[in-house]
Each structure stands twice: as structure tokens, then as C-alpha cells.
Amino acid sequence: AQSVSQHNHHVILSEAASLELGCNYSYGGTVNLFWYVQYPGQHLQLLLKYFSGDPLVKGIKGFEAEFIKSKFSFNLRKPSVQWSDTAEYFCAVNPTGTASKLTFGTGTRLQVTL
Amino acid sequence: EAGVTQFPSHSVIEKGQTVTLRCDPISGHDNLYWYRRVMGKEIKFLLHFVKESKQDESGMPNNRFLAERTGGTYSTLKVQPAELEDSGVYFCASSQARGYTGELFFGEGSRLTVL
């Protein structure tokens, strides 16, 4: 069975700082990779996803993530965070070619200070 | 377009009582999922409906949990009798059947507190 590790549980940054959130997965086959975000009081929403092709994917709100197959990693990055990026971020995977269940990491709570 | 809606947003019950959570998916979405997050831990898959059929219920913790999706529209998740360890946030998500894009559309969750 697959698993996802998010090593940063709580990150505090000042506005304009750069962000990188780690995500590593464990699975023997090929996977689809996702980052979801939950803003305070809102529902989970998709930030970006990787299925195949260019390993550097761009999502909404200036976020990007890089799939490094050799490291089983899919780290999320943003060059300059804003206060409005304060949220909880979840990395998730599912086996390629399926519409089946996602396996999530434990989430990273990001707090951006002014 | 209305999103996924869940009811209630928060429920507080005593151990041994019964609670029923409801999820209304986005209209036209055949796939419906239930997930659960226990405090501070990962969001875990419970089960997956395709229309009214259970496609995968491998994540259901035990037989105290019963999920239904009558007519392939809304779904309910009943916990009977509730135990302390059932406390958490229950998320519902839906997606289209065809042209799978990998995106699940989530509701805001139903927080269950068992005392």
C-alpha cells in the first residue's frame, strides 16, 4: 500500500519569504500526485496535480511542484508567500490510471505573518 | 454551480448514540467518496461509490459504519453506536465519471465529537 510523508507539520513564514513544503511517497508503481489546500473555514481544493510529462507543474496562485522520481518526492514551492496563503496543505497520491482513493499525508499548516 | 454540501457541519453526541452524516455531491458526479481525518492525522479514505454501488469500501473501520447512496444522488454515513475514537472530521468528495482529471471536489466536512 502507498504512503505519503509530509515532514513539516507547522511552518511559519513572513510575507515575501520563499516556501518549500516537502512531500515523499512510498509506492512500487507509478502514481498520480496532488497538492490540496484547505484555507481557514473552507473546503479542500486542488492546488496542482501531476500525471505525466513535464515534472515541473504549475498550479493556482503561483504555486508549483516538482516531481523527482528518483527521490519519490513532490515538493511544493512558491517564491514569495502572501498572508492569504495561510492554510493547511496536503500532499496526496493515487495509483496511475485509477479513479480510486487518494492517500494523503498528515498535512502542513502554513502560517504567514505580516 | 453548487459545490459538495455536507450536513451537519458539527455534531456532538454521547458514546453509544447514533449519528447520520449527509453528503450532497455536485450534480452529475457519479463518483462519491467519504474520507475521515482524526485530529492531527492524515485524511483517510473510507469508501467510494459509483452511482449507487459501493466500488471500494476497504477503508471502513468496522461494521458500526454504514454508508448508503440511494438512487445514486446524496449519500449518508451512519455511525451506530458511536465510540470515542470515531471523533474527527468526515469529508465527502465527488468527481465526474468520465474524463477523469484527478480532481476531487470536497465538501467542508462534518466534524463529529463523541463524548
Coordinates of C-alpha atoms in Angstrom, one line a residue:
Chain A
A1 CA 0.0 0.0 0.0
Q2 CA 1.2 3.5 -0.7
S3 CA 2.0 6.1 2.0
V4 CA 2.8 9.8 2.0
S5 CA 5.1 11.7 4.3
Q6 CA 5.0 15.4 4.9
H7 CA 7.8 16.2 7.2
N8 CA 6.9 19.8 8.0
H9 CA 3.9 19.9 10.3
H10 CA 3.8 23.6 11.0
V11 CA 5.7 26.3 9.1
I12 CA 5.7 30.0 10.0
L13 CA 7.0 32.4 7.4
S14 CA 7.0 36.2 6.9
E15 CA 5.3 37.6 3.9
A16 CA 7.5 37.6 0.8
A17 CA 9.6 34.7 2.1
S18 CA 10.0 31.7 -0.2
L19 CA 8.2 28.4 0.6
E20 CA 9.1 24.8 0.1
L21 CA 7.0 22.0 1.6
G22 CA 8.3 18.5 1.5
C23 CA 6.3 15.5 0.3
N24 CA 7.7 12.0 -0.1
Y25 CA 5.7 9.0 -1.1
S26 CA 6.1 5.3 -1.0
Y27 CA 4.7 3.1 -3.7
G28 CA 6.0 0.4 -6.0
G29 CA 4.3 1.6 -9.2
T30 CA 3.6 4.8 -11.0
V31 CA 1.4 7.3 -9.3
N32 CA -0.6 10.5 -9.8
L33 CA 0.5 13.2 -7.4
F34 CA -1.6 16.1 -6.0
W35 CA -1.4 19.0 -3.6
Y36 CA -4.6 20.1 -2.0
V37 CA -5.1 23.2 0.2
Q38 CA -7.6 24.0 2.9
Y39 CA -8.0 27.7 3.7
P40 CA -9.4 28.5 7.1
G41 CA -13.2 27.7 7.2
Q42 CA -13.2 26.5 3.6
H43 CA -13.2 23.1 1.8
L44 CA -10.2 21.3 0.5
Q45 CA -9.4 22.4 -3.0
L46 CA -6.9 21.3 -5.6
L47 CA -3.7 23.3 -6.0
L48 CA -2.0 21.3 -8.6
K49 CA -1.5 17.8 -9.9
Y50 CA 1.0 15.7 -11.8
F51 CA 0.0 12.8 -14.0
S52 CA 2.9 12.6 -16.6
G53 CA 5.1 14.7 -18.8
D54 CA 7.0 17.8 -17.5
P55 CA 7.9 17.1 -13.9
L56 CA 7.6 20.7 -13.0
V57 CA 3.9 21.6 -12.7
K58 CA 2.3 24.9 -12.1
G59 CA -0.8 25.4 -10.2
I60 CA -3.1 28.1 -9.0
K61 CA -2.0 31.2 -7.0
G62 CA 1.7 31.0 -8.1
F63 CA 2.4 27.6 -6.6
E64 CA 4.5 25.0 -8.4
A65 CA 5.7 21.5 -7.6
E66 CA 8.5 19.3 -8.9
F67 CA 8.2 15.6 -9.3
I68 CA 11.6 13.9 -8.7
K69 CA 11.1 10.2 -9.5
S70 CA 14.4 9.1 -8.1
K71 CA 13.6 10.7 -4.8
F72 CA 9.9 9.7 -4.7
S73 CA 9.3 13.4 -3.9
F74 CA 6.8 16.0 -5.0
N75 CA 7.7 19.2 -3.1
L76 CA 5.6 22.3 -3.2
R77 CA 7.1 25.7 -3.8
K78 CA 6.2 29.3 -4.0
P79 CA 8.8 32.1 -4.5
S80 CA 7.0 34.7 -2.4
V81 CA 4.2 33.9 0.0
Q82 CA 1.4 36.1 0.9
W83 CA -0.6 36.4 4.1
S84 CA -3.6 34.9 2.2
D85 CA -1.6 31.7 1.7
T86 CA -2.1 30.8 5.4
A87 CA -3.7 27.4 5.2
E88 CA -3.2 23.7 5.6
Y89 CA -1.5 21.9 2.7
F90 CA -1.9 18.2 1.9
C91 CA 0.1 16.1 -0.5
A92 CA -1.8 13.1 -1.9
V93 CA -1.1 10.2 -4.3
N94 CA -3.1 7.5 -6.1
P95 CA -2.0 4.7 -8.5
T96 CA -1.8 5.8 -12.1
G97 CA -4.8 5.0 -14.2
T98 CA -7.3 4.8 -11.5
A99 CA -10.1 7.0 -10.2
S100 CA -9.7 5.4 -6.9
K101 CA -8.9 6.5 -3.4
L102 CA -6.3 9.1 -2.6
T103 CA -3.7 8.5 0.1
F104 CA -3.0 11.8 1.9
G105 CA -0.1 13.0 4.0
T106 CA -0.7 14.4 7.5
G107 CA -0.8 17.9 6.2
T108 CA 1.4 21.0 6.8
R109 CA -0.1 24.0 8.5
L110 CA 1.4 27.2 7.0
Q111 CA 1.1 30.5 8.9
V112 CA 2.2 33.6 7.0
T113 CA 2.8 36.6 9.2
L114 CA 2.7 40.3 8.1
Chain B
E1 CA -22.7 25.6 -9.8
A2 CA -23.3 24.3 -6.3
G3 CA -20.4 22.5 -4.6
V4 CA -20.4 19.5 -2.4
T5 CA -22.5 20.1 0.6
Q6 CA -22.4 18.3 3.9
F7 CA -24.7 18.3 6.9
P8 CA -24.4 18.7 9.8
S9 CA -21.2 20.9 10.0
H10 CA -20.7 19.8 13.6
S11 CA -22.3 17.1 15.7
V12 CA -21.7 16.4 19.4
I13 CA -23.0 13.1 20.7
E14 CA -22.6 10.8 23.6
K15 CA -20.8 7.5 23.3
G16 CA -23.3 4.8 22.2
Q17 CA -25.6 7.2 20.4
T18 CA -26.2 7.2 16.6
V19 CA -25.2 9.9 14.2
T20 CA -26.0 10.2 10.5
L21 CA -24.0 12.4 8.2
R22 CA -25.2 13.5 4.8
C23 CA -23.4 14.5 1.7
D24 CA -24.9 16.0 -1.5
P25 CA -22.4 15.7 -4.3
I26 CA -22.1 18.1 -7.3
S27 CA -24.9 17.4 -9.7
G28 CA -23.9 14.8 -12.3
H29 CA -20.9 13.5 -10.4
D30 CA -21.2 9.7 -10.3
N31 CA -18.2 9.2 -8.0
L32 CA -18.7 9.9 -4.4
Y33 CA -16.1 9.4 -1.7
W34 CA -16.0 9.5 2.1
Y35 CA -12.9 10.4 3.9
R36 CA -12.1 10.9 7.6
R37 CA -9.5 12.9 9.5
V38 CA -8.8 12.1 13.1
M39 CA -7.2 15.0 14.9
G40 CA -3.8 15.8 13.7
K41 CA -3.5 12.8 11.5
E42 CA -3.8 12.1 7.8
I43 CA -7.1 12.2 5.8
K44 CA -8.0 8.6 5.3
F45 CA -10.2 7.0 2.7
L46 CA -13.3 5.3 3.9
L47 CA -15.2 4.3 0.8
H48 CA -16.1 5.1 -2.8
F49 CA -19.5 4.9 -4.6
V50 CA -20.0 4.8 -8.3
K51 CA -23.6 5.9 -8.6
E52 CA -25.4 3.8 -6.0
S53 CA -22.9 1.0 -5.9
K54 CA -20.1 0.6 -3.5
Q55 CA -16.9 0.4 -5.6
D56 CA -14.5 0.2 -2.7
E57 CA -15.2 0.1 1.0
S58 CA -11.8 -1.1 2.1
G59 CA -11.4 1.9 4.4
M60 CA -14.4 1.5 6.5
P61 CA -13.2 0.9 10.1
N62 CA -15.8 -1.6 11.2
N63 CA -19.4 -2.6 11.0
R64 CA -20.5 0.3 13.1
F65 CA -20.2 2.4 10.0
L66 CA -22.9 2.1 7.3
A67 CA -22.8 4.2 4.1
E68 CA -25.6 4.4 1.6
R69 CA -26.3 6.2 -1.6
T70 CA -29.9 5.6 -2.6
G71 CA -30.7 6.4 -6.2
G72 CA -27.1 7.5 -6.8
T73 CA -27.6 11.0 -5.6
Y74 CA -26.9 12.0 -2.0
S75 CA -25.2 9.7 0.4
T76 CA -25.4 9.1 4.2
L77 CA -22.9 7.8 6.6
K78 CA -24.3 6.4 9.8
V79 CA -22.2 5.6 12.9
Q80 CA -24.0 3.3 15.3
P81 CA -23.2 3.0 18.1
A82 CA -20.6 5.8 18.2
E83 CA -17.3 5.3 20.1
L84 CA -14.8 7.9 21.3
E85 CA -12.3 7.1 18.6
D86 CA -14.9 8.0 15.9
S87 CA -14.4 11.6 16.7
G88 CA -12.9 13.5 13.7
V89 CA -13.8 15.4 10.6
Y90 CA -15.7 13.4 7.9
F91 CA -15.2 14.7 4.4
C92 CA -17.2 13.9 1.4
A93 CA -15.9 14.4 -2.2
S94 CA -17.2 13.8 -5.6
S95 CA -15.9 13.6 -9.2
Q96 CA -17.1 13.0 -12.7
A97 CA -17.3 9.5 -14.1
R98 CA -15.7 10.2 -17.4
G99 CA -12.7 12.2 -18.4
Y100 CA -11.1 11.6 -15.0
T101 CA -9.0 14.7 -14.3
G102 CA -7.8 13.6 -10.9
E103 CA -9.6 16.4 -9.1
L104 CA -11.9 15.5 -6.3
F105 CA -14.3 18.2 -5.2
F106 CA -14.6 18.3 -1.4
G107 CA -17.3 19.4 1.0
E108 CA -16.4 21.5 4.0
G109 CA -16.6 18.4 6.2
S110 CA -18.7 17.3 9.1
R111 CA -17.0 17.5 12.5
L112 CA -18.1 14.7 14.8
T113 CA -17.3 14.9 18.5
V114 CA -18.1 11.8 20.6
L115 CA -18.1 12.4 24.4

